[in-house]
CSV table of C-alpha atoms and ligand atoms in Angstrom, one decimal:
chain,number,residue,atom,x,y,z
I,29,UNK,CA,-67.6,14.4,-53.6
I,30,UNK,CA,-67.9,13.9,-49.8
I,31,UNK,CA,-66.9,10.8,-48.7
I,32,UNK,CA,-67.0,9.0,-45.0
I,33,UNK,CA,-64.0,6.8,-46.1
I,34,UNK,CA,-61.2,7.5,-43.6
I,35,UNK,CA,-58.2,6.8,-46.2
I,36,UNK,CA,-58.4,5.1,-49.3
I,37,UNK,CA,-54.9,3.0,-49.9
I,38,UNK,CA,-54.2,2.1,-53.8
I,39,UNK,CA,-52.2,-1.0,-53.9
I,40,UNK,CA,-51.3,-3.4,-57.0
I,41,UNK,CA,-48.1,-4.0,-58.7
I,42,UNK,CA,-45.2,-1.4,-59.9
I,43,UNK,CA,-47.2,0.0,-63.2
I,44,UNK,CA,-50.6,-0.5,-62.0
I,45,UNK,CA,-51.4,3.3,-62.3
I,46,UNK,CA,-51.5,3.9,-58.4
I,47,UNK,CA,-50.0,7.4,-58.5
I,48,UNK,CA,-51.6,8.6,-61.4
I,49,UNK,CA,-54.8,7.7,-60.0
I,50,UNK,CA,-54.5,8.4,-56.9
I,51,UNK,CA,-53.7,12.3,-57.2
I,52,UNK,CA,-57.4,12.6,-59.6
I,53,UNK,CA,-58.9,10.7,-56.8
I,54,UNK,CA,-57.3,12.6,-53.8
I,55,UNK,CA,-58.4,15.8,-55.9
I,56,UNK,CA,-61.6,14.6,-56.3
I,57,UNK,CA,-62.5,14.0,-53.0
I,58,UNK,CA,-60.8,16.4,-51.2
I,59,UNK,CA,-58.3,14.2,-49.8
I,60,UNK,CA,-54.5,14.7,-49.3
I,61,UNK,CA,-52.6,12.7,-51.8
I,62,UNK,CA,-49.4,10.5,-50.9
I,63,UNK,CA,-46.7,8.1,-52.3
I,64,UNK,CA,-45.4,5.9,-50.1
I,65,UNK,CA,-42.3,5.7,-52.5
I,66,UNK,CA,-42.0,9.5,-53.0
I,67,UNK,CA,-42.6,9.7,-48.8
I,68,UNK,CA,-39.2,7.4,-48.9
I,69,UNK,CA,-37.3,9.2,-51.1
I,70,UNK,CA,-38.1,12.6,-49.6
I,71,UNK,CA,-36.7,11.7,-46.3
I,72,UNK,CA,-33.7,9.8,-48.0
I,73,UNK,CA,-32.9,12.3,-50.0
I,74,UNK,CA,-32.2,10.0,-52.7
I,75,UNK,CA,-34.5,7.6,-55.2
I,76,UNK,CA,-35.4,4.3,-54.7
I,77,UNK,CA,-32.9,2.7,-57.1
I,78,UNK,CA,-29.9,4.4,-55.0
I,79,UNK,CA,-31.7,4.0,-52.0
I,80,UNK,CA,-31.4,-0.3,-52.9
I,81,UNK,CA,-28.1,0.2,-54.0
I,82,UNK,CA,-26.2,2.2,-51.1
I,83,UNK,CA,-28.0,0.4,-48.1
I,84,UNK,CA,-30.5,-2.6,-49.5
I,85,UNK,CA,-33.5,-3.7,-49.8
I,86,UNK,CA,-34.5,-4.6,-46.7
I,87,UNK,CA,-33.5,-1.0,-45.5
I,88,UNK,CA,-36.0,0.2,-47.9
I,89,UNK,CA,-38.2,-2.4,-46.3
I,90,UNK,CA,-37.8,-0.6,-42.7
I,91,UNK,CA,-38.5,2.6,-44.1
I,92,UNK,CA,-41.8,1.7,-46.0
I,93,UNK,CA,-43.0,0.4,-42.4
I,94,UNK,CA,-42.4,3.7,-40.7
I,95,UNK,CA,-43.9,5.8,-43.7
I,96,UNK,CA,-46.8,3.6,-43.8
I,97,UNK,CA,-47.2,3.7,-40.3
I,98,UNK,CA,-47.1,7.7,-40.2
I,99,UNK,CA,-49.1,7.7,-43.6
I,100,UNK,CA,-52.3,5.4,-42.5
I,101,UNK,CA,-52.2,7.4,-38.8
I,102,UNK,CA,-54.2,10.1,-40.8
I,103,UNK,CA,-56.8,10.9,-42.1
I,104,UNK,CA,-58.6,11.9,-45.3
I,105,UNK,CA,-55.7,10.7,-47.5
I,106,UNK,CA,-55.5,8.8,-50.8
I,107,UNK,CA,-52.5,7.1,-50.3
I,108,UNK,CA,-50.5,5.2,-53.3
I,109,UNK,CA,-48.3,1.9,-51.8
I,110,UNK,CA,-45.3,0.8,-53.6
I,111,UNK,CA,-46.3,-2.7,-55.4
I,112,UNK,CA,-44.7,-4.4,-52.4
I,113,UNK,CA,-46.4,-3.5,-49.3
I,114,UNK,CA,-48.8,-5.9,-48.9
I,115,UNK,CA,-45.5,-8.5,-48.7
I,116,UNK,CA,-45.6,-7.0,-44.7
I,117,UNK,CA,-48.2,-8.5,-42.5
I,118,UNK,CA,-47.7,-5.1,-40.2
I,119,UNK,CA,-48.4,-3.2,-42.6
I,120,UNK,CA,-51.3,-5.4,-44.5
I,121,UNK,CA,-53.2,-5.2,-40.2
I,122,UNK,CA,-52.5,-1.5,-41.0
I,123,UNK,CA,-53.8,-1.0,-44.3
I,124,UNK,CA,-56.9,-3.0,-42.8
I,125,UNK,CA,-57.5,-1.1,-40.1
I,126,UNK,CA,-57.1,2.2,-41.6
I,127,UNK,CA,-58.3,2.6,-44.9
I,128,UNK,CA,-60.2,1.2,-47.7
I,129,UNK,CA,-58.2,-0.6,-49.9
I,130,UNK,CA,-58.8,-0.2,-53.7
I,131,UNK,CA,-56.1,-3.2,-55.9
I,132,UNK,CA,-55.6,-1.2,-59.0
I,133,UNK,CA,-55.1,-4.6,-61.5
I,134,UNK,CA,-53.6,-4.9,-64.8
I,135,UNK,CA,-52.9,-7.9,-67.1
I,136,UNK,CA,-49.2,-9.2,-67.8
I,137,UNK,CA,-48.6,-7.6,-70.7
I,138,UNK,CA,-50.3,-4.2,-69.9
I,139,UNK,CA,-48.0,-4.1,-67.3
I,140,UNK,CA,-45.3,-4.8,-69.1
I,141,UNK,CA,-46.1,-2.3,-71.7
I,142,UNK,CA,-45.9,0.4,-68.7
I,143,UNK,CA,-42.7,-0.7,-67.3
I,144,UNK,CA,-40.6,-1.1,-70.1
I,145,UNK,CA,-38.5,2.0,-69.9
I,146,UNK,CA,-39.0,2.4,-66.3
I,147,UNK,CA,-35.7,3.3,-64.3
I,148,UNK,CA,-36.6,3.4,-61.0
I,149,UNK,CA,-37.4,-0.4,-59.8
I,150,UNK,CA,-34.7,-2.3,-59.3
I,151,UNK,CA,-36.7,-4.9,-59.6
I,152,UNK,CA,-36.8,-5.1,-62.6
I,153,UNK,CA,-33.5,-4.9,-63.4
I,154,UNK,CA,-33.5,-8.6,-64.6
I,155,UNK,CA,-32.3,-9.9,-67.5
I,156,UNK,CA,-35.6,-10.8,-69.1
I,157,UNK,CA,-37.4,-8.0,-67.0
I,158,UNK,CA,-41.3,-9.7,-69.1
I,159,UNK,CA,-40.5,-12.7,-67.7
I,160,UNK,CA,-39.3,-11.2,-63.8
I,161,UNK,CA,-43.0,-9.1,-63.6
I,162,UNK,CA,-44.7,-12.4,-64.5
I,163,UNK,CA,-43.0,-14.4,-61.7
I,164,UNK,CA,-43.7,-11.7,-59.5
I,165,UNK,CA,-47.5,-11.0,-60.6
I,166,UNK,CA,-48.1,-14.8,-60.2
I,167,UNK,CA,-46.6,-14.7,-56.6
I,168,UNK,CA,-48.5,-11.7,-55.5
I,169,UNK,CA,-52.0,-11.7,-57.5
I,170,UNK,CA,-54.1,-13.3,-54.8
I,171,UNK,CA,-52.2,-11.4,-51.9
I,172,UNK,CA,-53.4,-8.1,-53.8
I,173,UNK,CA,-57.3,-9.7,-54.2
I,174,UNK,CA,-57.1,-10.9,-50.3
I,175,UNK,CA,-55.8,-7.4,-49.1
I,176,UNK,CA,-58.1,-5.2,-51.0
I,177,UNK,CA,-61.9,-4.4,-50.7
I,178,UNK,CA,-62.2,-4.5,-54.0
I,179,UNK,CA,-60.2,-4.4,-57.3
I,180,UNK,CA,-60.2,-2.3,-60.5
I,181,UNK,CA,-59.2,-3.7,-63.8
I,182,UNK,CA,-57.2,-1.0,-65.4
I,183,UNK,CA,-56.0,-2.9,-68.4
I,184,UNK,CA,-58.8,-1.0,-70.6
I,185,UNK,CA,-58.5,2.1,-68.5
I,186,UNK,CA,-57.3,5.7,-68.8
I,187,UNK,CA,-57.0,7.5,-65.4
I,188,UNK,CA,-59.8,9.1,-65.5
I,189,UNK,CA,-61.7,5.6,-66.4
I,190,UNK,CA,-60.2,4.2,-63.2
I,191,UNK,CA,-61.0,7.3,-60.8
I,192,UNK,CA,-64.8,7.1,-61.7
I,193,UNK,CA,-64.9,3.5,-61.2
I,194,UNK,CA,-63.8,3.9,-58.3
I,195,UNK,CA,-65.6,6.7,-56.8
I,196,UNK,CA,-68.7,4.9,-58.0
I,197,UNK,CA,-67.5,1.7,-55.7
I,198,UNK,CA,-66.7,3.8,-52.7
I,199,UNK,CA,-70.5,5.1,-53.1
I,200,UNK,CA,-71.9,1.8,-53.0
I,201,UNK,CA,-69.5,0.8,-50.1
I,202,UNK,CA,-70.7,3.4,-47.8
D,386,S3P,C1,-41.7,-2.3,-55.4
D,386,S3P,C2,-42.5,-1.4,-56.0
D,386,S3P,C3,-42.1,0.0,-56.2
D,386,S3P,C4,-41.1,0.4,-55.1
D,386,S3P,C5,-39.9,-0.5,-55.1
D,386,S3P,C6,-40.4,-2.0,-54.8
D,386,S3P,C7,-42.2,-3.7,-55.3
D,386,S3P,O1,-43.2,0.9,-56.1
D,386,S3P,O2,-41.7,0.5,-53.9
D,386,S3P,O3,-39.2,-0.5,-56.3
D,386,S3P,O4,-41.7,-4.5,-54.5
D,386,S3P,O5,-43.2,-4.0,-56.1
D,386,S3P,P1,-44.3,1.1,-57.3
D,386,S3P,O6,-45.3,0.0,-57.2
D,386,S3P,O7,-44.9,2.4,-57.0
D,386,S3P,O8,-43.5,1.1,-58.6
C-alpha cells in the first residue's frame, strides 16, 4: 500500500504489541521497521535490563532521546517506542512533528497476561508486578490518548487484526 505518511510512531505501554505490529505494518507499507529499544541495545551492546542496572535509568533515558531524535529524522519508517517515551516532552514535540502516531491500547489484564514472564523491563520487577502495570497504566493512559492521533484497542486483537485496522485509519487520515 502507498502511503503519504512520513513515519508512523507506535506508542502504548510495555506489552501493547508495538513490535510485533509494527514489522507487518512496516512490511506492508514499504516502510523501514525500528525499535527504539532494540536501536538502544544495539549501540549498548547490551539489553535493557543490564543497561538499567550498570548505569540507570535515566542513562537509558538520554539514550532514548538521541535514538529517537536520529529515528524520527527519517523518513518512511514504522517506528516502535518503548512504553515510556511519551514521559519526554522533547521527544513527545518530536513524535508530533514527525510522524503519525498510532497508541496501540490494551486493557489491564490483557497486558498483564503479556508481560508475565517478560525478563526484560525492569520495571516490572516489582513485587506485585499486576499491581505495578496498573499504577503505571493509570498514570500514563491519557498521556498515550493526548499524544496519539488515534488509538487501537488490541485487547481482542491478533497482529494481523491490529495492522489492518490500522492501515484502514491511515487511509482515512490522508
Ligand atoms: C519502558 C518500556 C520498555 C523499555 C524500558 C522502559 C517503559 O519498552 O523501553 O523497559 O518505561 O514503559 P517496551 O514498551 O517496548 O516494553
Amino acid at each position: 500500500m502507498e502511503s503519504a505518511v512520513r513515519n508512523i510512531a507506535l506508542i502504548g505501554f510495555m506489552g501493547s504489541g508495538k513490535s510485533a505490529v509494527g514489522k507487518l505494518l512496516a512490511r506492508k507499507l514499504g516502510y523501514d521497521f525500528v525499535d527504539t529499544d532494540a536501536e538502544i541495545e544495539k549501540q549498548e551492546g547490551c539489553l535493557i535490563r543490564q543497561i538499567w542496572k550498570d548505569k540507570s535509568e535515566e542513562y537509558f533515558r538520554r539514550l532514548e532521546v538521541e535514538v529517537l531524535k536520529k529515528v524520527t529524522e527519517d523518513e518512511k519508517k514504522v517506528i516502535a517506542c518503548g512504553g515510556g517515551v511519551i514521559l519526554n516532552p522533547e521527544n513527545v514535540r518530536r513524535l508530533r512533528q514527525n510522524c503519525l502516531v498510532v497508541y496501540l491500547e490494551a486493557t489491564h489484564e490483557r497486558l498483564y497476561e503479556r508481560l508475565k514472564y517478560s525478563s526484560n523491563r525492569p520495571l516490572l520487577n516489582a513485587a506485585d508486578a499486576k499491581l505495578e502495570i496498573g499504577r503505571l497504566l493509570a498514570a500514563r493512559k491519557t498521556i498515550y490518548q493526548e499524544v496519539s492521533d488515534f488509538a487501537v484497542d488490541t485487547t481482542q486483537l491478533n497482529v494481523k487484526g491490529v495492522v489492518e485496522n490500522i492501515l484502514t485509519r491511515i487511509k482515512q487520515e490522508e
